[in-house]
GROMACS .gro file of C-alpha atoms in nm:
model
  218
    1MET     CA    1   1.383   4.060  -2.336
    2GLN     CA    2   1.725   3.916  -2.406
    3GLU     CA    3   1.839   3.635  -2.632
    4LEU     CA    4   2.073   3.383  -2.466
    5VAL     CA    5   2.190   3.175  -2.757
    6LYS     CA    6   2.511   3.299  -2.925
    7GLY     CA    7   2.626   3.189  -3.267
    8PRO     CA    8   2.439   3.012  -3.552
    9THR     CA    9   2.226   2.705  -3.481
   10CYS     CA   10   2.117   2.606  -3.833
   11PHE     CA   11   2.364   2.471  -4.094
   12LYS     CA   12   2.175   2.377  -4.411
   13LYS     CA   13   2.368   2.273  -4.716
   14GLY     CA   14   2.400   2.549  -4.968
   15CYS     CA   15   2.299   2.819  -4.714
   16ASN     CA   16   2.488   3.038  -4.479
   17PRO     CA   17   2.477   2.930  -4.112
   18SER     CA   18   2.193   3.110  -3.928
   19LEU     CA   19   2.056   3.161  -3.578
   20VAL     CA   20   1.695   3.027  -3.587
   21ASP     CA   21   1.675   2.846  -3.251
   22VAL     CA   22   1.649   3.092  -2.966
   23ILE     CA   23   1.598   3.119  -2.589
   24ILE     CA   24   1.448   3.452  -2.493
   25THR     CA   25   1.409   3.567  -2.132
   26ASN     CA   26   1.348   3.886  -1.930
   27LYS     CA   27   1.544   3.746  -1.637
   28LYS     CA   28   1.891   3.672  -1.772
   29ASN     CA   29   2.040   3.673  -1.423
   30LEU     CA   30   1.849   3.351  -1.344
   31CYS     CA   31   1.986   3.161  -1.647
   32PHE     CA   32   2.328   3.012  -1.683
   33LYS     CA   33   2.521   2.736  -1.867
   34THR     CA   34   2.350   2.810  -2.201
   35ILE     CA   35   2.460   2.543  -2.452
   36ASN     CA   36   2.469   2.549  -2.836
   37SER     CA   37   2.623   2.236  -2.981
   38PRO     CA   38   2.571   1.968  -3.248
   39ASN     CA   39   2.356   1.686  -3.120
   40GLY     CA   40   2.419   1.414  -3.378
   41VAL     CA   41   2.049   1.366  -3.443
   42SER     CA   42   1.948   1.651  -3.666
   43ASP     CA   43   2.137   1.699  -3.992
   44CYS     CA   44   2.131   2.074  -3.973
   45HIS     CA   45   2.020   2.198  -3.629
   46ASN     CA   46   2.223   2.225  -3.309
   47ILE     CA   47   2.074   2.149  -2.973
   48ILE     CA   48   2.037   2.445  -2.738
   49SER     CA   49   1.964   2.448  -2.363
   50THR     CA   50   1.999   2.657  -2.054
   51VAL     CA   51   1.974   2.614  -1.677
   52VAL     CA   52   1.730   2.822  -1.481
   53LYS     CA   53   1.788   2.894  -1.112
   54GLY     CA   54   1.495   2.832  -0.881
   55ASN     CA   55   1.405   2.790  -0.514
   56LEU     CA   56   1.235   2.468  -0.403
   57PRO     CA   57   1.056   2.458  -0.066
   58ALA     CA   58   1.240   2.258   0.198
   59GLN     CA   59   1.105   1.909   0.244
   60LYS     CA   60   0.948   1.867   0.578
   61ARG     CA   61   1.030   1.563   0.784
   62ARG     CA   62   0.756   1.334   0.906
   63ASP     CA   63   0.737   1.048   1.153
   64VAL     CA   64   0.680   0.702   1.016
   65THR     CA   65   0.596   0.404   1.236
   66TYR     CA   66   0.736   0.057   1.203
   67ARG     CA   67   0.771  -0.265   1.397
   68SER     CA   68   1.106  -0.354   1.545
   69TYR     CA   69   1.194  -0.725   1.519
   70LYS     CA   70   1.534  -0.679   1.676
   71THR     CA   71   1.459  -0.898   1.976
   72PHE     CA   72   1.169  -1.093   1.823
   73ASP     CA   73   1.162  -1.466   1.907
   74ILE     CA   74   0.900  -1.671   1.722
   75ASP     CA   75   0.896  -1.944   1.991
   76GLU     CA   76   0.834  -1.701   2.276
   77PHE     CA   77   0.574  -1.521   2.070
   78THR     CA   78   0.376  -1.838   1.979
   79ASN     CA   79   0.399  -1.957   2.346
   80ASP     CA   80   0.221  -1.641   2.454
   81LEU     CA   81  -0.036  -1.667   2.178
   82GLN     CA   82  -0.133  -2.015   2.299
   83LYS     CA   83  -0.225  -1.865   2.633
   84ILE     CA   84  -0.516  -1.675   2.481
   85LYS     CA   85  -0.841  -1.839   2.590
   86ILE     CA   86  -1.170  -1.810   2.403
   87SER     CA   87  -1.501  -1.897   2.558
   88GLU     CA   88  -1.704  -2.126   2.333
   89ASN     CA   89  -2.028  -2.055   2.524
   90CYS     CA   90  -2.169  -1.717   2.428
   91ASN     CA   91  -2.464  -1.541   2.280
   92GLU     CA   92  -2.498  -1.280   2.011
   93LYS     CA   93  -2.431  -0.995   2.256
   94ASP     CA   94  -2.110  -1.154   2.380
   95LEU     CA   95  -1.975  -1.225   2.034
   96ASN     CA   96  -1.850  -0.871   1.965
   97ARG     CA   97  -1.681  -0.859   2.300
   98ILE     CA   98  -1.507  -1.190   2.241
   99TYR     CA   99  -1.374  -1.072   1.901
  100ASP     CA  100  -1.262  -0.740   2.045
  101ASP     CA  101  -1.086  -0.917   2.336
  102TYR     CA  102  -0.910  -1.159   2.109
  103GLU     CA  103  -0.782  -0.881   1.882
  104GLU     CA  104  -0.669  -0.677   2.176
  105ASP     CA  105  -0.486  -0.980   2.332
  106PHE     CA  106  -0.317  -1.055   1.998
  107LYS     CA  107  -0.201  -0.698   1.954
  108ASN     CA  108  -0.074  -0.673   2.309
  109ILE     CA  109   0.137  -0.988   2.266
  110LEU     CA  110   0.260  -0.865   1.923
  111ASN     CA  111   0.355  -0.527   2.071
  112LYS     CA  112   0.541  -0.697   2.350
  113HIS     CA  113   0.763  -0.902   2.117
  114ALA     CA  114   0.773  -0.659   1.816
  115PRO     CA  115   0.709  -0.310   1.955
  116VAL     CA  116   0.598  -0.026   1.737
  117LYS     CA  117   0.858   0.252   1.699
  118SER     CA  118   0.883   0.573   1.500
  119ARG     CA  119   1.155   0.753   1.306
  120GLY     CA  120   1.179   1.077   1.109
  121GLN     CA  121   1.170   1.055   0.733
  122ARG     CA  122   1.198   1.325   0.468
  123ASN     CA  123   0.884   1.363   0.264
  124LYS     CA  124   0.904   1.254  -0.097
  125PRO     CA  125   0.714   1.410  -0.384
  126LEU     CA  126   0.376   1.248  -0.447
  127PRO     CA  127   0.372   1.021  -0.753
  128LEU     CA  128   0.170   1.139  -1.054
  129ALA     CA  129  -0.099   0.879  -0.988
  130ASP     CA  130  -0.178   1.038  -0.643
  131LYS     CA  131  -0.247   1.374  -0.811
  132ILE     CA  132  -0.495   1.244  -1.065
  133GLY     CA  133  -0.856   1.310  -0.977
  134ALA     CA  134  -1.099   1.031  -0.913
  135ASP     CA  135  -1.301   1.145  -1.214
  136VAL     CA  136  -1.034   1.002  -1.454
  137VAL     CA  137  -1.015   0.662  -1.289
  138TYR     CA  138  -1.165   0.391  -1.502
  139ASP     CA  139  -1.494   0.253  -1.374
  140PRO     CA  140  -1.527  -0.117  -1.473
  141SER     CA  141  -1.895  -0.141  -1.377
  142ASN     CA  142  -1.992  -0.025  -1.733
  143HIS     CA  143  -1.778  -0.279  -1.909
  144PRO     CA  144  -1.992  -0.519  -2.130
  145SER     CA  145  -1.848  -0.834  -1.963
  146ILE     CA  146  -1.926  -0.706  -1.615
  147LYS     CA  147  -2.277  -0.608  -1.718
  148GLU     CA  148  -2.337  -0.952  -1.862
  149ILE     CA  149  -2.231  -1.117  -1.536
  150LEU     CA  150  -2.459  -0.888  -1.334
  151ASP     CA  151  -2.754  -0.939  -1.562
  152ASN     CA  152  -2.725  -1.318  -1.570
  153ARG     CA  153  -2.646  -1.395  -1.209
  154LYS     CA  154  -2.896  -1.618  -1.035
  155HIS     CA  155  -3.053  -1.512  -0.706
  156ASN     CA  156  -3.120  -1.790  -0.454
  157SER     CA  157  -3.279  -1.699  -0.125
  158ASP     CA  158  -3.176  -2.026   0.039
  159PHE     CA  159  -2.817  -2.071   0.153
  160GLU     CA  160  -2.632  -2.212   0.449
  161PHE     CA  161  -2.297  -2.132   0.608
  162LYS     CA  162  -2.101  -2.442   0.696
  163LYS     CA  163  -1.874  -2.462   0.994
  164VAL     CA  164  -1.502  -2.448   0.924
  165SER     CA  165  -1.225  -2.673   1.045
  166ASN     CA  166  -0.871  -2.601   1.164
  167GLU     CA  167  -0.740  -2.740   0.843
  168ASN     CA  168  -0.961  -2.505   0.633
  169VAL     CA  169  -0.851  -2.201   0.828
  170GLU     CA  170  -0.484  -2.293   0.830
  171LYS     CA  171  -0.491  -2.357   0.455
  172ILE     CA  172  -0.639  -2.006   0.397
  173LEU     CA  173  -0.380  -1.843   0.630
  174ASN     CA  174  -0.105  -2.022   0.439
  175LYS     CA  175  -0.219  -1.841   0.118
  176ILE     CA  176  -0.165  -1.493   0.266
  177ASN     CA  177   0.063  -1.276   0.060
  178ILE     CA  178   0.321  -1.149   0.301
  179LYS     CA  179   0.429  -0.880   0.057
  180LYS     CA  180   0.104  -0.695   0.104
  181ALA     CA  181   0.103  -0.379   0.320
  182THR     CA  182  -0.014  -0.409   0.685
  183GLY     CA  183  -0.383  -0.329   0.732
  184ALA     CA  184  -0.560  -0.091   0.969
  185ASP     CA  185  -0.530  -0.339   1.256
  186GLY     CA  186  -0.150  -0.304   1.249
  187ILE     CA  187  -0.093  -0.685   1.236
  188PRO     CA  188   0.158  -0.775   0.960
  189ALA     CA  189   0.064  -1.055   0.723
  190LYS     CA  190   0.401  -1.223   0.777
  191ILE     CA  191   0.328  -1.260   1.150
  192VAL     CA  192  -0.011  -1.417   1.080
  193LYS     CA  193   0.129  -1.663   0.825
  194ASN     CA  194   0.430  -1.762   1.038
  195CYS     CA  195   0.212  -1.856   1.339
  196LYS     CA  196  -0.079  -2.001   1.143
  197SER     CA  197  -0.061  -2.335   1.319
  198TYR     CA  198  -0.116  -2.163   1.660
  199ILE     CA  199  -0.388  -1.913   1.569
  200ALA     CA  200  -0.585  -2.137   1.326
  201PRO     CA  201  -0.767  -2.317   1.618
  202GLN     CA  202  -0.850  -1.976   1.775
  203LEU     CA  203  -0.981  -1.829   1.455
  204THR     CA  204  -1.174  -2.150   1.386
  205THR     CA  205  -1.352  -2.109   1.717
  206LEU     CA  206  -1.437  -1.745   1.642
  207VAL     CA  207  -1.574  -1.817   1.297
  208ASN     CA  208  -1.787  -2.109   1.420
  209LEU     CA  209  -1.917  -1.895   1.705
  210SER     CA  210  -2.036  -1.647   1.445
  211ILE     CA  211  -2.217  -1.920   1.249
  212ASP     CA  212  -2.373  -2.069   1.566
  213ASN     CA  213  -2.505  -1.727   1.668
  214ASN     CA  214  -2.604  -1.612   1.319
  215CYS     CA  215  -2.406  -1.297   1.381
  216PHE     CA  216  -2.120  -1.128   1.195
  217PRO     CA  217  -1.909  -0.926   1.446
  218ARG     CA  218  -1.907  -0.551   1.388
   0.00000   0.00000   0.00000
């Protein structure tokens, strides 16, 4: 073992300077730039430090996907959206197919005007929060106020879904937070909000079809 600090580190009044703060290592060749200097905080102790050499694993590059809006034209995009036709006559079995077809048509038009591309990006270290286990995450279900709400809620077996209007749907679309991350469907919130006037009638038809057929699409 070797001591890296040279010279006294403690300067008490009425006492001779002494070396009481030490850095001891058995690999002196990995340490360099050892410092022993006054720090202006302690009235008698110097600050000591050293730099240790180390090898970090190379960060691997990964591909990230993004949408390119380089040639995006909102007028051309909305013109294509208006060409999507939805059949208003269907049964429960047809409803899932109609929803799937609409989503596929929407994505195809979006990919045409704002194609998905990829680029390489160097990995960044995971934030501390990602490394914390789920067992330390706070569970609000045991909070007294949550328990009180659950214990006092009223159960009513009778309820009815009311049909929606274009105005209702467009109002909801207008409240979308465009700063939120894109969901699993790959459709950005900004796109949905910017073309709300064009897709609101289509979404209104889809929602009302669900109500008429007493069926929630899978």
